[in-house]
Amino acid sequence: MKEWLRYGKWALTAFVTVCAILVFYDTFYQSGALGDLLQKAADILAPVLYGLAMAYLLTPVVNWFERGMLPGFNKLRARCGKPAIEGYRGWLRALSILLTWSAVILMVYLLMSVLVPQLVESVKTLIANAEGYYNTIYGWGNALMEDNPRLAQWLQQQLENYRESAGSFIDGLMPKLEELISSVTGGIWSGVWGAVNFAMDLVIGIIISVYVLATKEKSHAMACKAVYSLLREDRAAALLRGSRRMDKIFSGFVRGKLLDSLIIGILCFIGCSILKMPYTPLISVVVGATNVIPFFGPFLGAIPSIFLILLVDPLKAVYFALFVLALQQLDGNVIGPKILGDSTGISSFWVIVSILVGGGFFGVLGMFLAVPVCAALQVLAKYLMDRSLKKRDMPLDAAAYIRRDLKTAAAPETAEEPTEE
């Protein structure tokens, strides 16, 4: 058995090494063919991924409905002369899933019925006033040029330098107008078809989420069985403990951050309505949506919103900046800690690094998921380090190694070992 385990480890190491080499070779020498294959697989499995994500997010809501209805369900069984149950089965689970999705659909309908008309009106107003905003910016530019003759002279010189190249660029662009119009038309049809595909994937994902929620205990049991069948009992137990810990971090952050952003968006809508800000629905959506991105999100939402209000009323832009600052202080000191707590446990430095890396590789979704993924990896790294230190009977507290380092630095240098002649 030990011989088989040793060979199995070698085989696994060789497999991982070969996969890493293939990924490296494909990325740098084959123009990302593997990435295209993974993208195609993700497109095919999109309904399944949507369903799993929705089931993961809605599991606490289903559990809450079940816990609330279970006492009444057992009382009803007692009146019928049947024993009480502790688990969730049959139509109780079905009713909980039905209530959960009914609540979600009702919330989405209310939000869309209230927000979408105002959002459309804000966009229409923004488009209608675009010419006025252009004139405003043009006036600011003229005033700036009049107050700064040297800057105006430098810009005039730059324009003269680029005038000839701009003319040749326009001459080369004219023959391509037909191709450009054709590509724009194709892009519109592609966007429409993409929206239809997304809607179909979403509907299928909802159906899959219902099946996953209905059988989540059975799926969990089968996963545990598979782990225990492949690993020793102590290693399987350690793996499951680590998985629960990482799930607690990941789910707590994702669900908490979504709820926190929804609250911030609602508070922004209420505050902007009281202050009579222009484009209140549009700004509230931007502030709430960007708030899901840790650290950088408030800036990404506030800066374009302030600029948009500045075009209408500079004084209101100042009021809005102060309001957003107060709102973010409320979020950072009251709302966020109440909802999220210390769900990640990672330092601000690693938060920034993880967001930059996640955003660079996977865009906005990567920025959102980078922090919980980094926290989960930190838990895994801590477990592996503690396990290695325990085997060597060394302390687990990091402060002990600071003391060891200071002791080593203060110790006199040892004599050099004699060299062989």
XYZ file of C-alpha atoms in Angstrom:
421
model
C 0.000 0.000 0.000
C 2.824 2.392 0.904
C 4.539 1.515 -2.359
C 1.351 2.352 -4.270
C 1.005 5.689 -2.450
C 4.611 6.606 -3.262
C 4.135 5.837 -6.945
C 0.820 7.697 -6.886
C 2.526 10.825 -5.526
C 5.188 10.623 -8.213
C 2.555 10.202 -10.906
C 0.544 13.166 -9.581
C 3.667 15.346 -9.409
C 4.626 14.411 -12.970
C 1.084 15.107 -14.201
C 0.959 18.554 -12.575
C 4.428 19.389 -13.939
C 3.480 18.383 -17.484
C 0.242 20.407 -17.259
C 2.164 23.474 -16.068
C 4.647 23.124 -18.957
C 1.816 22.787 -21.481
C 0.028 25.857 -20.088
C 3.251 27.887 -20.192
C 4.032 26.764 -23.757
C 0.487 27.463 -24.955
C 0.392 30.890 -23.342
C 3.670 32.188 -24.739
C 4.160 30.238 -27.984
C 0.774 29.084 -29.290
C -1.279 32.326 -29.128
C -3.507 31.108 -26.304
C -5.149 28.079 -27.963
C -5.696 26.575 -24.519
C -7.344 29.794 -23.377
C -9.695 29.664 -26.358
C -10.573 26.067 -25.478
C -11.275 26.999 -21.861
C -13.375 29.961 -22.999
C -15.435 27.691 -25.246
C -15.900 25.219 -22.389
C -16.997 28.069 -20.103
C -19.531 29.238 -22.712
C -20.954 25.722 -23.011
C -21.121 25.222 -19.240
C -22.442 28.748 -18.555
C -25.953 27.555 -17.482
C -24.407 25.073 -15.041
C -22.078 27.726 -13.614
C -24.964 30.189 -13.248
C -27.066 27.534 -11.523
C -24.314 26.573 -9.084
C -23.592 30.231 -8.284
C -27.277 31.027 -7.653
C -27.715 27.907 -5.507
C -24.621 28.857 -3.507
C -25.915 32.373 -2.861
C -29.482 31.289 -2.037
C -28.642 28.374 0.290
C -28.808 30.530 3.484
C -32.232 31.865 2.442
C -33.576 28.341 1.848
C -32.191 27.230 5.224
C -33.814 30.243 6.910
C -37.230 29.410 5.471
C -36.849 25.771 6.517
C -35.855 26.635 10.076
C -38.812 28.992 10.331
C -41.358 26.500 9.003
C -40.039 23.352 10.715
C -41.721 23.931 14.151
C -45.101 24.511 12.525
C -44.549 21.495 10.290
C -43.806 19.284 13.316
C -46.880 20.586 15.156
C -48.970 19.645 12.155
C -47.410 16.174 12.136
C -48.085 15.812 15.877
C -51.769 16.583 15.359
C -51.869 13.871 12.723
C -50.221 11.428 15.124
C -46.897 11.331 13.242
C -43.441 11.716 14.834
C -41.519 14.976 14.519
C -38.584 15.217 12.110
C -35.251 16.976 12.506
C -34.182 17.138 8.865
C -35.724 18.818 5.878
C -37.460 16.576 3.405
C -40.183 16.359 0.841
C -42.528 19.225 0.293
C -40.970 21.290 3.114
C -37.811 21.665 1.023
C -39.869 22.293 -2.114
C -41.900 24.983 -0.328
C -38.721 26.646 0.975
C -37.216 26.757 -2.529
C -40.487 28.100 -3.934
C -40.646 30.852 -1.295
C -36.983 31.727 -1.868
C -37.320 32.142 -5.616
C -40.649 33.938 -5.207
C -38.969 36.445 -2.888
C -36.071 36.913 -5.326
C -38.379 37.431 -8.314
C -40.566 39.848 -6.317
C -37.544 41.896 -5.225
C -36.187 42.030 -8.776
C -39.608 43.051 -10.121
C -40.050 45.820 -7.539
C -36.516 47.064 -8.121
C -36.908 47.063 -11.894
C -40.360 48.654 -11.840
C -39.136 51.498 -9.634
C -35.586 51.919 -10.876
C -35.627 51.153 -14.603
C -38.092 53.916 -15.671
C -36.146 56.524 -13.706
C -32.861 55.143 -15.000
C -34.080 55.367 -18.601
C -35.292 58.912 -17.979
C -31.895 59.867 -16.538
C -30.093 58.474 -19.587
C -32.489 60.316 -21.939
C -31.902 63.571 -20.072
C -28.154 63.015 -20.179
C -28.233 62.470 -23.953
C -30.514 65.475 -24.497
C -28.182 67.734 -22.513
C -24.990 66.392 -24.113
C -24.632 69.454 -26.368
C -24.994 71.798 -23.412
C -22.364 69.841 -21.485
C -20.041 70.076 -24.490
C -20.504 73.841 -24.589
C -19.808 74.028 -20.860
C -16.573 72.080 -21.181
C -15.650 74.143 -24.264
C -16.222 77.344 -22.276
C -14.038 76.074 -19.442
C -11.318 75.272 -21.971
C -11.481 78.741 -23.559
C -11.313 80.411 -20.152
C -8.315 78.258 -19.260
C -6.558 79.198 -22.508
C -7.221 82.925 -21.971
C -5.793 82.776 -18.458
C -2.744 80.746 -19.581
C -1.291 82.129 -22.864
C 1.745 79.843 -22.700
C -0.477 76.772 -22.456
C -2.553 78.017 -25.405
C 0.595 78.586 -27.469
C 1.898 75.094 -26.651
C -1.431 73.476 -27.608
C -1.519 75.458 -30.877
C 1.950 74.229 -31.720
C 0.984 70.622 -30.965
C -2.110 70.922 -33.164
C -0.031 72.229 -36.069
C 2.416 69.352 -35.655
C -0.345 66.759 -35.780
C -2.501 68.428 -38.457
C -0.700 66.768 -41.356
C -0.793 63.305 -39.771
C -4.470 63.781 -38.902
C -5.247 64.610 -42.549
C -3.529 61.467 -43.815
C -5.339 59.462 -41.155
C -8.721 60.782 -42.321
C -7.825 60.065 -45.968
C -7.024 56.489 -45.032
C -10.141 56.183 -42.901
C -12.660 57.209 -45.563
C -12.336 54.020 -47.689
C -12.948 51.955 -44.562
C -16.249 53.605 -43.627
C -18.267 50.905 -45.354
C -16.377 48.202 -43.491
C -16.838 50.136 -40.252
C -20.605 50.459 -40.750
C -20.820 46.757 -41.574
C -18.921 45.831 -38.419
C -21.146 48.093 -36.293
C -24.270 46.444 -37.747
C -22.787 43.026 -37.083
C -21.913 44.109 -33.554
C -25.525 45.137 -32.907
C -26.837 41.772 -34.081
C -24.124 40.036 -32.081
C -25.157 41.984 -28.985
C -28.829 41.082 -29.474
C -27.982 37.414 -29.971
C -25.693 37.521 -26.919
C -28.519 38.952 -24.801
C -30.878 36.189 -25.991
C -28.269 33.531 -25.189
C -27.684 35.035 -21.750
C -31.418 35.013 -21.004
C -31.681 31.366 -22.066
C -28.630 30.411 -19.985
C -30.099 32.255 -17.012
C -33.425 30.401 -17.242
C -31.647 27.048 -17.494
C -29.402 28.109 -14.604
C -32.448 28.811 -12.423
C -33.767 25.299 -13.152
C -30.364 23.805 -12.294
C -30.224 25.825 -9.058
C -33.579 24.344 -8.005
C -32.227 20.810 -8.470
C -29.015 21.671 -6.604
C -30.904 23.222 -3.677
C -33.272 20.251 -3.504
C -30.418 17.723 -3.268
C -27.704 19.734 -1.492
C -27.399 17.356 1.500
C -27.077 14.338 -0.774
C -24.470 16.103 -2.924
C -22.529 17.081 0.197
C -22.629 13.506 1.486
C -21.374 12.115 -1.830
C -18.521 14.638 -1.891
C -17.472 13.651 1.649
C -17.673 9.980 0.686
C -15.421 10.597 -2.311
C -12.846 12.414 -0.154
C -12.739 9.626 2.447
C -12.446 7.007 -0.298
C -9.374 8.695 -1.802
C -7.504 9.847 1.332
C -6.566 8.531 4.741
C -9.101 9.304 7.447
C -6.981 11.955 9.185
C -6.118 13.686 5.904
C -9.712 13.532 4.708
C -10.908 15.091 7.977
C -8.257 17.825 7.688
C -9.244 18.524 4.073
C -12.925 18.813 4.980
C -12.144 21.106 7.929
C -10.095 23.343 5.659
C -12.840 23.323 3.029
C -15.430 24.399 5.596
C -13.148 27.181 6.783
C -12.525 28.444 3.235
C -16.232 28.178 2.417
C -17.052 30.241 5.507
C -14.632 32.963 4.414
C -15.665 32.939 0.761
C -19.428 32.755 1.266
C -19.396 35.245 4.129
C -17.559 37.825 2.056
C -19.462 37.341 -1.221
C -22.956 37.299 0.298
C -22.125 40.015 2.793
C -20.572 42.299 0.183
C -23.561 41.951 -2.142
C -25.944 42.824 0.712
C -23.706 45.701 1.802
C -23.618 47.123 -1.737
C -27.406 46.864 -2.040
C -27.809 48.830 1.208
C -25.298 51.462 0.065
C -27.121 51.849 -3.258
C -30.466 52.330 -1.480
C -28.993 54.837 0.992
C -27.363 56.720 -1.899
C -30.714 56.881 -3.710
C -32.465 58.206 -0.579
C -29.734 60.761 0.156
C -29.516 62.020 -3.433
C -33.312 62.331 -3.572
C -33.313 64.436 -0.403
C -30.475 66.614 -1.726
C -32.261 66.884 -5.121
C -29.242 65.684 -7.062
C -29.508 65.319 -10.857
C -29.522 61.808 -12.315
C -30.251 60.277 -8.902
C -31.199 56.751 -10.149
C -28.207 56.535 -12.475
C -25.761 57.717 -9.820
C -27.227 55.382 -7.175
C -26.832 52.378 -9.477
C -23.224 53.335 -10.249
C -22.320 53.853 -6.576
C -24.042 50.651 -5.440
C -22.641 48.500 -8.259
C -19.046 49.676 -7.865
C -19.211 49.261 -4.090
C -18.917 45.471 -4.534
C -15.248 46.039 -5.487
C -13.252 46.331 -2.257
C -11.019 49.342 -1.650
C -11.166 50.823 -5.168
C -14.942 50.523 -5.653
C -16.014 53.738 -3.870
C -13.553 55.783 -5.957
C -14.607 54.115 -9.214
C -18.233 55.025 -8.506
C -17.783 58.470 -6.976
C -15.421 60.080 -9.508
C -17.614 59.779 -12.655
C -20.711 60.642 -10.603
C -19.097 63.820 -9.271
C -18.013 64.802 -12.788
C -21.539 64.221 -14.105
C -23.075 66.426 -11.406
C -20.327 69.011 -11.942
C -21.566 69.569 -15.492
C -25.015 70.469 -14.146
C -24.286 72.273 -10.879
C -20.739 72.623 -9.445
C -22.059 73.405 -5.954
C -24.150 70.226 -5.880
C -21.067 68.299 -6.970
C -19.339 69.486 -3.789
C -22.372 68.471 -1.703
C -22.411 65.058 -3.389
C -18.697 64.536 -2.727
C -19.240 65.282 0.971
C -22.301 63.011 1.043
C -20.422 60.101 -0.572
C -17.535 60.610 1.855
C -19.950 60.425 4.800
C -21.692 57.402 3.253
C -18.398 55.544 2.849
C -17.446 56.347 6.435
C -20.791 54.911 7.541
C -20.168 51.840 5.411
C -16.598 51.345 6.596
C -17.256 51.859 10.308
C -20.835 50.653 10.861
C -22.557 48.800 8.004
C -19.568 46.841 6.688
C -18.329 45.546 10.073
C -21.883 44.588 11.090
C -22.469 42.556 7.915
C -18.989 41.306 7.041
C -17.154 41.403 10.350
C -13.564 40.198 9.951
C -14.616 37.694 7.301
C -11.305 37.696 5.424
C -8.641 38.270 8.048
C -6.060 39.542 5.523
C -4.105 42.775 5.710
C -4.790 45.865 3.612
C -1.596 45.250 1.644
C -2.776 41.841 0.439
C -6.236 43.267 -0.280
C -4.696 45.786 -2.697
C -2.363 43.208 -4.277
C -5.145 40.645 -4.744
C -7.481 43.225 -6.314
C -4.796 44.390 -8.756
C -3.928 40.821 -9.762
C -7.567 39.705 -9.995
C -8.567 42.765 -11.993
C -5.601 42.388 -14.331
C -6.431 38.776 -15.183
C -10.228 38.580 -14.892
C -11.572 42.142 -14.979
C -14.312 43.381 -12.662
C -15.340 39.869 -11.574
C -11.722 39.170 -10.662
C -11.559 42.344 -8.564
C -14.705 41.268 -6.700
C -13.601 37.671 -6.035
C -9.896 38.394 -5.497
C -10.167 39.167 -1.778
C -12.053 36.016 -0.668
C -9.880 33.839 -2.923
C -6.740 35.396 -1.428
C -8.128 34.846 2.081
C -8.892 31.199 1.285
C -5.361 30.693 -0.075
C -3.986 32.303 3.079
C -5.911 29.788 5.199
C -4.492 26.945 3.101
C -0.935 28.301 3.367
C -1.276 28.743 7.147
C -2.518 25.175 7.509
C 0.408 23.762 5.519
C 2.959 25.835 7.475
C 1.463 24.887 10.858
C 1.391 21.239 9.853
C 5.068 21.324 8.873
C 6.054 23.125 12.092
C 4.101 20.684 14.277
C 5.997 17.766 12.775
C 9.268 19.410 13.897
C 7.909 20.440 17.345
C 8.387 24.128 16.574
C 6.150 26.972 17.851
C 3.220 28.140 15.734
C 3.167 31.756 16.944
C 4.837 34.100 14.443
C 6.174 36.296 17.269
C 8.379 33.411 18.409
C 10.324 33.618 15.162
C 10.886 37.345 15.591
C 12.519 36.540 18.932
C 14.556 33.785 17.295
C 15.726 36.175 14.591
C 16.751 38.792 17.171
C 18.598 36.153 19.166
C 20.390 34.992 16.016
C 21.351 38.574 15.125
C 22.709 39.204 18.630
C 24.681 35.955 18.791
C 28.422 36.117 17.963
C 29.465 34.756 14.621
C 30.677 31.166 14.750
C 34.150 30.269 13.692
C 34.581 29.193 10.121
C 34.621 25.481 9.522
C 38.048 24.147 8.584
C 38.488 23.511 4.916
C 39.867 20.285 3.568
C 43.369 20.531 2.239
